[in-house]
Short mmCIF file of N, CA and C in Angstrom, two decimals:
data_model
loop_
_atom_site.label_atom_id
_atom_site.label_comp_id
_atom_site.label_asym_id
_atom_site.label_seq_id
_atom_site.Cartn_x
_atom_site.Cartn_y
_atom_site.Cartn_z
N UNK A 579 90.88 72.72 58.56
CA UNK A 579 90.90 74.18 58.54
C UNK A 579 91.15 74.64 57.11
N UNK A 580 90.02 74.81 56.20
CA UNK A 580 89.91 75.21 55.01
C UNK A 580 90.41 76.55 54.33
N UNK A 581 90.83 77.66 55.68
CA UNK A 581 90.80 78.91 55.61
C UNK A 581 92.63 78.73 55.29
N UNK A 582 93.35 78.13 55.74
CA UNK A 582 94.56 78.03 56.05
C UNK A 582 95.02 77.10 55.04
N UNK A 583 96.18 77.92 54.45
CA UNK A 583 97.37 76.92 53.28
C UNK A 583 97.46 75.82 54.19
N UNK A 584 98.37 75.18 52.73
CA UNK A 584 98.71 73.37 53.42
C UNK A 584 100.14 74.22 53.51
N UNK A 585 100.97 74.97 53.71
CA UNK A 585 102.26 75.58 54.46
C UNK A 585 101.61 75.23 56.08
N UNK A 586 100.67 76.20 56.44
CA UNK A 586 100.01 76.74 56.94
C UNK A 586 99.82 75.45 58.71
N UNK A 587 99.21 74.39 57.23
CA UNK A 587 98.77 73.13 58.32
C UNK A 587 99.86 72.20 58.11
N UNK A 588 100.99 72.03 57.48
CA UNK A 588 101.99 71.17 57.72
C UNK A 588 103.07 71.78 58.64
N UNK A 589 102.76 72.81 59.33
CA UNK A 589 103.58 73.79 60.11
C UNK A 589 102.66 73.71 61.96
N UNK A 590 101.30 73.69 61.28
CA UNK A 590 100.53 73.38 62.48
C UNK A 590 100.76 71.57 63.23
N UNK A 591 100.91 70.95 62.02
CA UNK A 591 101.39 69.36 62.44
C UNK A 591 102.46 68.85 63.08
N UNK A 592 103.54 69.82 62.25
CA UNK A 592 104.87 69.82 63.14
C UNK A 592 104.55 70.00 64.35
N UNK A 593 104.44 71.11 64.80
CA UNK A 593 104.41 71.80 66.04
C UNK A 593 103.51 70.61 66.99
N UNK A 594 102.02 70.51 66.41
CA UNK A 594 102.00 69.08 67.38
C UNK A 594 102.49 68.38 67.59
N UNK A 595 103.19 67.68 66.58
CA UNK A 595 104.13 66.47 66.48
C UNK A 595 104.92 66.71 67.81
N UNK A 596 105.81 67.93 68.07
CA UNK A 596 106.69 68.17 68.90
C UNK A 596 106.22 68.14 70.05
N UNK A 597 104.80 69.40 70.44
CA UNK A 597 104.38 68.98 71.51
C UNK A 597 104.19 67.73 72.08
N UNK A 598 103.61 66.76 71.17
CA UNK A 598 103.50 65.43 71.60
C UNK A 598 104.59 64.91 72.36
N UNK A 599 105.37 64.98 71.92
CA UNK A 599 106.40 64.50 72.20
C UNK A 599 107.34 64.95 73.25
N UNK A 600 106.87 66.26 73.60
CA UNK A 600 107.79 67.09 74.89
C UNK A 600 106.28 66.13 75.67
N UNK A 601 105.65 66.33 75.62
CA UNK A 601 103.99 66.07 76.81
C UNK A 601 104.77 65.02 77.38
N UNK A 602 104.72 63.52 76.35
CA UNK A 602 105.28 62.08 77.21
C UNK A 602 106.43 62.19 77.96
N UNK A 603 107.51 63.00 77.20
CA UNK A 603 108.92 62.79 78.26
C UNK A 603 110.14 62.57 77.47
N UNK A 604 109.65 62.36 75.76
CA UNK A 604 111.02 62.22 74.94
C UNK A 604 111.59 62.94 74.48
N UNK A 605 110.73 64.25 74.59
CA UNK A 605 111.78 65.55 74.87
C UNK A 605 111.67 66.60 75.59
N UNK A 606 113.00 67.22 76.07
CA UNK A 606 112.29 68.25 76.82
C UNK A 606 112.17 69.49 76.50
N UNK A 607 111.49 70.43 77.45
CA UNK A 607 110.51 71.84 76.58
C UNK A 607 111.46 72.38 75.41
N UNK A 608 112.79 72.74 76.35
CA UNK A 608 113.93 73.39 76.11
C UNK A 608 114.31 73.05 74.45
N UNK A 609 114.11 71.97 74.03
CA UNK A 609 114.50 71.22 72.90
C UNK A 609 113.30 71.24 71.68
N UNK A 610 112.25 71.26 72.32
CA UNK A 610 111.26 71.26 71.54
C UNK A 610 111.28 72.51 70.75
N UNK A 611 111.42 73.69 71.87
CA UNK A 611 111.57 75.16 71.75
C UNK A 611 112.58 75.16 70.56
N UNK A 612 113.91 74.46 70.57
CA UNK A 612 115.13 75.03 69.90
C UNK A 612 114.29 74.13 68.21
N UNK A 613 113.82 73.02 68.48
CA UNK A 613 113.45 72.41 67.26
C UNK A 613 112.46 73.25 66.22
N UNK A 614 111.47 73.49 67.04
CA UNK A 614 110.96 74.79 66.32
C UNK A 614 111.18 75.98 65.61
N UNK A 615 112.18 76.41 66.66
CA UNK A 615 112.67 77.86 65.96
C UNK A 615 112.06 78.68 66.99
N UNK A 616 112.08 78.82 68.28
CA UNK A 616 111.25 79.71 69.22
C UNK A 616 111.56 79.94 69.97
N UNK A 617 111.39 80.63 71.14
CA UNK A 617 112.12 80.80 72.47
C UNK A 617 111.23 79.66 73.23
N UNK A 618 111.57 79.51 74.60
CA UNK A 618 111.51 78.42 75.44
C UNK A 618 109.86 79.03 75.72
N UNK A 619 109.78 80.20 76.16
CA UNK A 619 108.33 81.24 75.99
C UNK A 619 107.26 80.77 75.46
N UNK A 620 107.75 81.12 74.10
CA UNK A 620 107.17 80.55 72.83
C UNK A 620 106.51 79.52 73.34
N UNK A 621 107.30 78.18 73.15
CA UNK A 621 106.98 77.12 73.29
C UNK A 621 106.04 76.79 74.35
N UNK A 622 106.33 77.68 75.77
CA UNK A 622 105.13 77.23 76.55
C UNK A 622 103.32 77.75 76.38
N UNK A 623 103.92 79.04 75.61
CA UNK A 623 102.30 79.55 74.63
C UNK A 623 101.91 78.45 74.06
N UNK A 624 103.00 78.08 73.18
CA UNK A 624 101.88 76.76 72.04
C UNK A 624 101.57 75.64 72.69
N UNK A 625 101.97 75.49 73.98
CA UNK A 625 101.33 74.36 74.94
C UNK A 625 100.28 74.90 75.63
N UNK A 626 100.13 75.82 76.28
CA UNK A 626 99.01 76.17 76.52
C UNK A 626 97.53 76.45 75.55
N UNK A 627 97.99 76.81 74.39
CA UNK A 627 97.18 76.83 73.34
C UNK A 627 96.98 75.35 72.78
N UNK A 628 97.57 74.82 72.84
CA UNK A 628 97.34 73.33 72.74
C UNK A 628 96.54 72.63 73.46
N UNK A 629 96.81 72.57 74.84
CA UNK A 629 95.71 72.15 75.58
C UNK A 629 94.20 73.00 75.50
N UNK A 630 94.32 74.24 75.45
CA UNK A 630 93.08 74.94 75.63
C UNK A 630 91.97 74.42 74.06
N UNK A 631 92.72 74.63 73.03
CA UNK A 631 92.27 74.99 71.73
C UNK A 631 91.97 73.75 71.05
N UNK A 632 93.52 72.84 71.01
CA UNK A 632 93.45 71.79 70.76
C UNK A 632 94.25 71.99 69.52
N UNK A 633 94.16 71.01 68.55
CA UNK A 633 94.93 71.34 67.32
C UNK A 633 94.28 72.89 66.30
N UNK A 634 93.51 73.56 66.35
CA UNK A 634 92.93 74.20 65.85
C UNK A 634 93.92 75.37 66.68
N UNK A 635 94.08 75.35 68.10
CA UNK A 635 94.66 76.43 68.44
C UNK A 635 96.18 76.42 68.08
N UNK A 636 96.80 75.86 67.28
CA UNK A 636 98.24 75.78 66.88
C UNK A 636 98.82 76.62 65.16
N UNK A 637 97.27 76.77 64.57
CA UNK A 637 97.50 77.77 63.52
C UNK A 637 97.34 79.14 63.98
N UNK A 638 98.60 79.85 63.61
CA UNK A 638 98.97 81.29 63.52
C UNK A 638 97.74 81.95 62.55
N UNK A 639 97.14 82.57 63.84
CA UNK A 639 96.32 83.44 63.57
C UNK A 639 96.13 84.75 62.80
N UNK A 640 97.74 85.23 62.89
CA UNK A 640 98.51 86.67 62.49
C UNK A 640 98.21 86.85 60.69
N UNK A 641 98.08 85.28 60.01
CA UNK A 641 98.42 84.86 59.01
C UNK A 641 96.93 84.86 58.01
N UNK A 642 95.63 85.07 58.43
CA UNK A 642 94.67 84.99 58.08
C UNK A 642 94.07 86.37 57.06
N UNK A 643 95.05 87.03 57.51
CA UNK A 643 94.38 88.01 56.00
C UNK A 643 95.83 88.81 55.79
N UNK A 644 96.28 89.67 54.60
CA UNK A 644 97.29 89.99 54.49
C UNK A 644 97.54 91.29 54.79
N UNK A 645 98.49 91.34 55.12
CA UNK A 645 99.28 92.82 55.71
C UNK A 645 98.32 94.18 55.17
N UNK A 646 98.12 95.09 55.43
CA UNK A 646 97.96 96.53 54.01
C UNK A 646 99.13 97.06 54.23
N UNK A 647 100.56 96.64 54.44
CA UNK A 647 102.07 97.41 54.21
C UNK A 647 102.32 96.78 52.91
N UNK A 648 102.38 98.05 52.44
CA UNK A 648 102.83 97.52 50.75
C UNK A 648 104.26 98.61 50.61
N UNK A 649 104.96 98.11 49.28
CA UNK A 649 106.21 98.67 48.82
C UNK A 649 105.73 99.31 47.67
N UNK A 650 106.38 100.50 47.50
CA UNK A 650 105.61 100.86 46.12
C UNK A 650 106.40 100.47 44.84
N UNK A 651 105.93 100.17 43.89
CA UNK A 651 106.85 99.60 42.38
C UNK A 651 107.88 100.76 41.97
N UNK A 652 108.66 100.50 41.20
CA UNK A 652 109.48 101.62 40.73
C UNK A 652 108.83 102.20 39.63
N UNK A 653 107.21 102.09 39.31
CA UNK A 653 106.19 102.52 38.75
C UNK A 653 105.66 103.58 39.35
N UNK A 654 105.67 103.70 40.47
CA UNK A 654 104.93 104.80 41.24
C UNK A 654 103.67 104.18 41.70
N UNK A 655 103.55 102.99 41.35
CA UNK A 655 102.04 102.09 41.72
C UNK A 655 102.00 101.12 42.99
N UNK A 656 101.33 100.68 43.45
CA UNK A 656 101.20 100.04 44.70
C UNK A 656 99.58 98.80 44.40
N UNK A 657 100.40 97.75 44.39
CA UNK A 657 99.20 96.40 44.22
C UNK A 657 98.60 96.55 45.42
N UNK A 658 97.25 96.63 45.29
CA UNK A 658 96.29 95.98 46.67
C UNK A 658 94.88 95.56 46.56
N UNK A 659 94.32 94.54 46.83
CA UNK A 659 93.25 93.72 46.88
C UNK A 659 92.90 93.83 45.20
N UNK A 660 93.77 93.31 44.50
CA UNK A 660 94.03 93.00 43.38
C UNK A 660 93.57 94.18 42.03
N UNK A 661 94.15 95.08 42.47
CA UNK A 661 94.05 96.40 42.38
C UNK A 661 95.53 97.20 41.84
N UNK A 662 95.61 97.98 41.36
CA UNK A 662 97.13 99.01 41.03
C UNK A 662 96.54 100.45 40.88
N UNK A 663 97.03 100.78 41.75
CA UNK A 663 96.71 102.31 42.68
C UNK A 663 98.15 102.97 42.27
N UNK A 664 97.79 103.89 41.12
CA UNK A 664 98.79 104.77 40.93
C UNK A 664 98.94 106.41 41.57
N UNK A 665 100.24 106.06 42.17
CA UNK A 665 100.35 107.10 43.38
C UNK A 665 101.03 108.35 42.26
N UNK A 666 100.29 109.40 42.48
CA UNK A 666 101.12 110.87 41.79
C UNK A 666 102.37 111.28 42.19
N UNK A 667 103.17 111.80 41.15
CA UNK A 667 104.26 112.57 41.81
C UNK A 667 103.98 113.45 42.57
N UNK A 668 104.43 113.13 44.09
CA UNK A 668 104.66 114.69 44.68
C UNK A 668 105.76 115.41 45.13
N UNK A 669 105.42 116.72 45.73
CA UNK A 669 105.97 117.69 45.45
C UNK A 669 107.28 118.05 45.72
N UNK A 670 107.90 116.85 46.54
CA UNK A 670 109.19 117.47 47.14
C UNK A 670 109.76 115.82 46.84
N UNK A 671 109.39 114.79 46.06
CA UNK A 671 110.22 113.67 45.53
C UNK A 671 109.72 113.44 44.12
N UNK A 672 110.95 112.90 43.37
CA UNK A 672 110.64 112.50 42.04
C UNK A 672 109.26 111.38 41.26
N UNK A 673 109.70 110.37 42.81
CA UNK A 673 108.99 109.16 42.96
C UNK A 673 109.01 108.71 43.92
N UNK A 674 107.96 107.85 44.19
CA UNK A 674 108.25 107.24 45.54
C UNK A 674 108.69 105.64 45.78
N UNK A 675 109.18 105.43 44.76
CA UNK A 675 109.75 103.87 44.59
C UNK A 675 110.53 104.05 46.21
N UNK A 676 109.99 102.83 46.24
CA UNK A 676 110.93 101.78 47.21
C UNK A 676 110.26 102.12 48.77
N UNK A 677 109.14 103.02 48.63
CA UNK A 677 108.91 103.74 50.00
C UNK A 677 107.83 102.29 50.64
N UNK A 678 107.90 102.45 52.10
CA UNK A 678 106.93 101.89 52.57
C UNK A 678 105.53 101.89 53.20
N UNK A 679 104.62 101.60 52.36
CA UNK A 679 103.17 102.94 52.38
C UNK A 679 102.20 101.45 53.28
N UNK A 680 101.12 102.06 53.72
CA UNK A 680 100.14 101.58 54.44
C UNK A 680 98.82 101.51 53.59
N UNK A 681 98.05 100.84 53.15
CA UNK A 681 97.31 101.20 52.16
C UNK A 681 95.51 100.35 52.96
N UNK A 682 94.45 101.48 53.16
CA UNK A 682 93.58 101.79 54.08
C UNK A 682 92.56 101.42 52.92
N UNK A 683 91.70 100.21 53.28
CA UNK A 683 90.06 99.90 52.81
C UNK A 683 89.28 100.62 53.56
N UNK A 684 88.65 101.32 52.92
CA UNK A 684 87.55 102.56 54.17
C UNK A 684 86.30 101.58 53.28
N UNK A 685 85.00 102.13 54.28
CA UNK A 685 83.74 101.23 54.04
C UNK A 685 83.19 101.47 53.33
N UNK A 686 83.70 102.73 52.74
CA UNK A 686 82.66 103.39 51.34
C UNK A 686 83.16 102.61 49.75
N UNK A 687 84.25 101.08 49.87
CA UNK A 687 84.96 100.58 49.67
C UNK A 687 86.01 101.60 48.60
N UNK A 688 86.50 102.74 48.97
CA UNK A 688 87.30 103.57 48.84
C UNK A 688 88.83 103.49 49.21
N UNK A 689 89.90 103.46 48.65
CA UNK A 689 91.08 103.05 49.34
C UNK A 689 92.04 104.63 49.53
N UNK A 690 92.82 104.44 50.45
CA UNK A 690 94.18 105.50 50.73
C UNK A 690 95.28 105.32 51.13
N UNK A 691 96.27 105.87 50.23
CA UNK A 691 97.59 105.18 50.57
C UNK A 691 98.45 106.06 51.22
N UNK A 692 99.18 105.95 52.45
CA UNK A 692 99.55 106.60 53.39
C UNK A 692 100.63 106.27 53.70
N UNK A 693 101.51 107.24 53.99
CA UNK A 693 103.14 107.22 54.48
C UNK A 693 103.16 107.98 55.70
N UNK A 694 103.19 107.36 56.93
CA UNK A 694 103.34 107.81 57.91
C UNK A 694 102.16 108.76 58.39
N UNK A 695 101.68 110.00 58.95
CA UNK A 695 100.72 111.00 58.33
C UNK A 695 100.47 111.62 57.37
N UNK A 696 101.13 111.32 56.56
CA UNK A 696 101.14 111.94 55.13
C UNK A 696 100.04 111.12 53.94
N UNK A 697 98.93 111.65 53.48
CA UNK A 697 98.08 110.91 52.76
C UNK A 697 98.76 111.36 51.39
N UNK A 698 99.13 109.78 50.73
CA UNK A 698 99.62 109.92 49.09
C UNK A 698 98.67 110.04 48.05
N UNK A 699 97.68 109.39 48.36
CA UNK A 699 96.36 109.46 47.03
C UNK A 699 95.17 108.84 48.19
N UNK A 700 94.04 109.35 47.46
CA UNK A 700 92.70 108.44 47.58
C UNK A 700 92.45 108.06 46.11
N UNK A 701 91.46 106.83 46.65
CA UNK A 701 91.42 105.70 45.21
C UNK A 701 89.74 105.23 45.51
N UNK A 702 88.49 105.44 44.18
CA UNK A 702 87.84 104.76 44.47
C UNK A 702 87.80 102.99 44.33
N UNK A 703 86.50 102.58 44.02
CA UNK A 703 86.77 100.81 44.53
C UNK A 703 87.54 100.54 43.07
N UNK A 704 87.52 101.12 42.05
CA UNK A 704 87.84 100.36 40.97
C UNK A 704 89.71 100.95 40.53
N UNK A 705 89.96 101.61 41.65
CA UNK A 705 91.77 101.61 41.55
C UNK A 705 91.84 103.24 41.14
N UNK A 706 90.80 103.81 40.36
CA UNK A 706 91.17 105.51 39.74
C UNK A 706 91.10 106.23 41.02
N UNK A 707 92.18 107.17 40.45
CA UNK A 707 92.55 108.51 41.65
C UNK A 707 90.95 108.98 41.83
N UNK A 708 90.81 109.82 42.95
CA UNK A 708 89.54 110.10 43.56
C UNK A 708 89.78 111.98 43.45
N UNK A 709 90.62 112.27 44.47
CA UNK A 709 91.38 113.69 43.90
C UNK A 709 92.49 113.66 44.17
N UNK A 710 93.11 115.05 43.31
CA UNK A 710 94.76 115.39 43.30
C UNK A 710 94.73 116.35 44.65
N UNK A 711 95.87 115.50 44.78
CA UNK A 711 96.72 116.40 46.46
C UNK A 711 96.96 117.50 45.68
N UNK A 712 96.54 118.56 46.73
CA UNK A 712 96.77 120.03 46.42
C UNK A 712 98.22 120.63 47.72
N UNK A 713 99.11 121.41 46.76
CA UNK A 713 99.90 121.65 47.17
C UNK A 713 99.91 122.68 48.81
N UNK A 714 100.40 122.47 49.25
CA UNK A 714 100.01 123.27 50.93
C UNK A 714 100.69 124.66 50.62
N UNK A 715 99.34 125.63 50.92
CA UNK A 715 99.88 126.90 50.81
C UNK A 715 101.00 127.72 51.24
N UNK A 716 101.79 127.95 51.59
CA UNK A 716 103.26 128.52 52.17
C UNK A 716 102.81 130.17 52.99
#
């Protein structure tokens, strides 16, 4: 599995290893579960995915592309898809260091960085602001 770190697949080996070893009888679920780090639950997912999938079904899937929750720098900037998207001051904070923003690839490969419903900037593909947030009329 080429797509997946060697973290990735020496984590997938373990976990067989263990299954193996609950399957014959030298350990049981309960233990396998605690050896892992999982609930007893857990553990019966990665057996079922085991049998179904095989070793291929034992890599964490969750892990295949990365988050878009980003932190913003105490720059006012936010790294993404190797990119620095500088977010403007707005109107009712100094900065937004430390906030936790969502940051959106649209297909026009256009990006937007978002706090909750609140849109912080649009960005075209090459990282520059697209337009300035205009202040909401009162």
């Amino acid at each position: 599995m080429s797509m997946y770190s060697d973290s990735a697949a020496r984590r997938a080996m373990k976990i067989q290893e263990i299954i193996l070893r609950a399957m014959s009888g030298e350990i049981n679920w309960i233990k396998a579960a605690w050896i892992i780090g999982v609930s007893d639950r857990s553990m019966r997912r990665w057996k079922i995915r085991y049998e179904k999938y095989g070793y291929d079904g034992l890599f964490d899937r969750r892990r295949q592309r990365p988050s878009p929750k980003r932190v913003v720098n105490k720059d006012n900037t936010v790294r993404y898809d190797n990119k620095i998207l500088q977010i403007q001051r707005q109107p009712l904070r100094h900065t937004c260091s430390g906030l936790h923003v969502l940051v959106r690839h649209h297909l026009d490969d256009s990006y937007s960085v978002w706090k909750g419903p609140h849109l912080l900037g649009r960005f075209d593909s090459s990282g520059s602001i697209l337009e300035q947030l205009r202040k909401k009329a009162a």
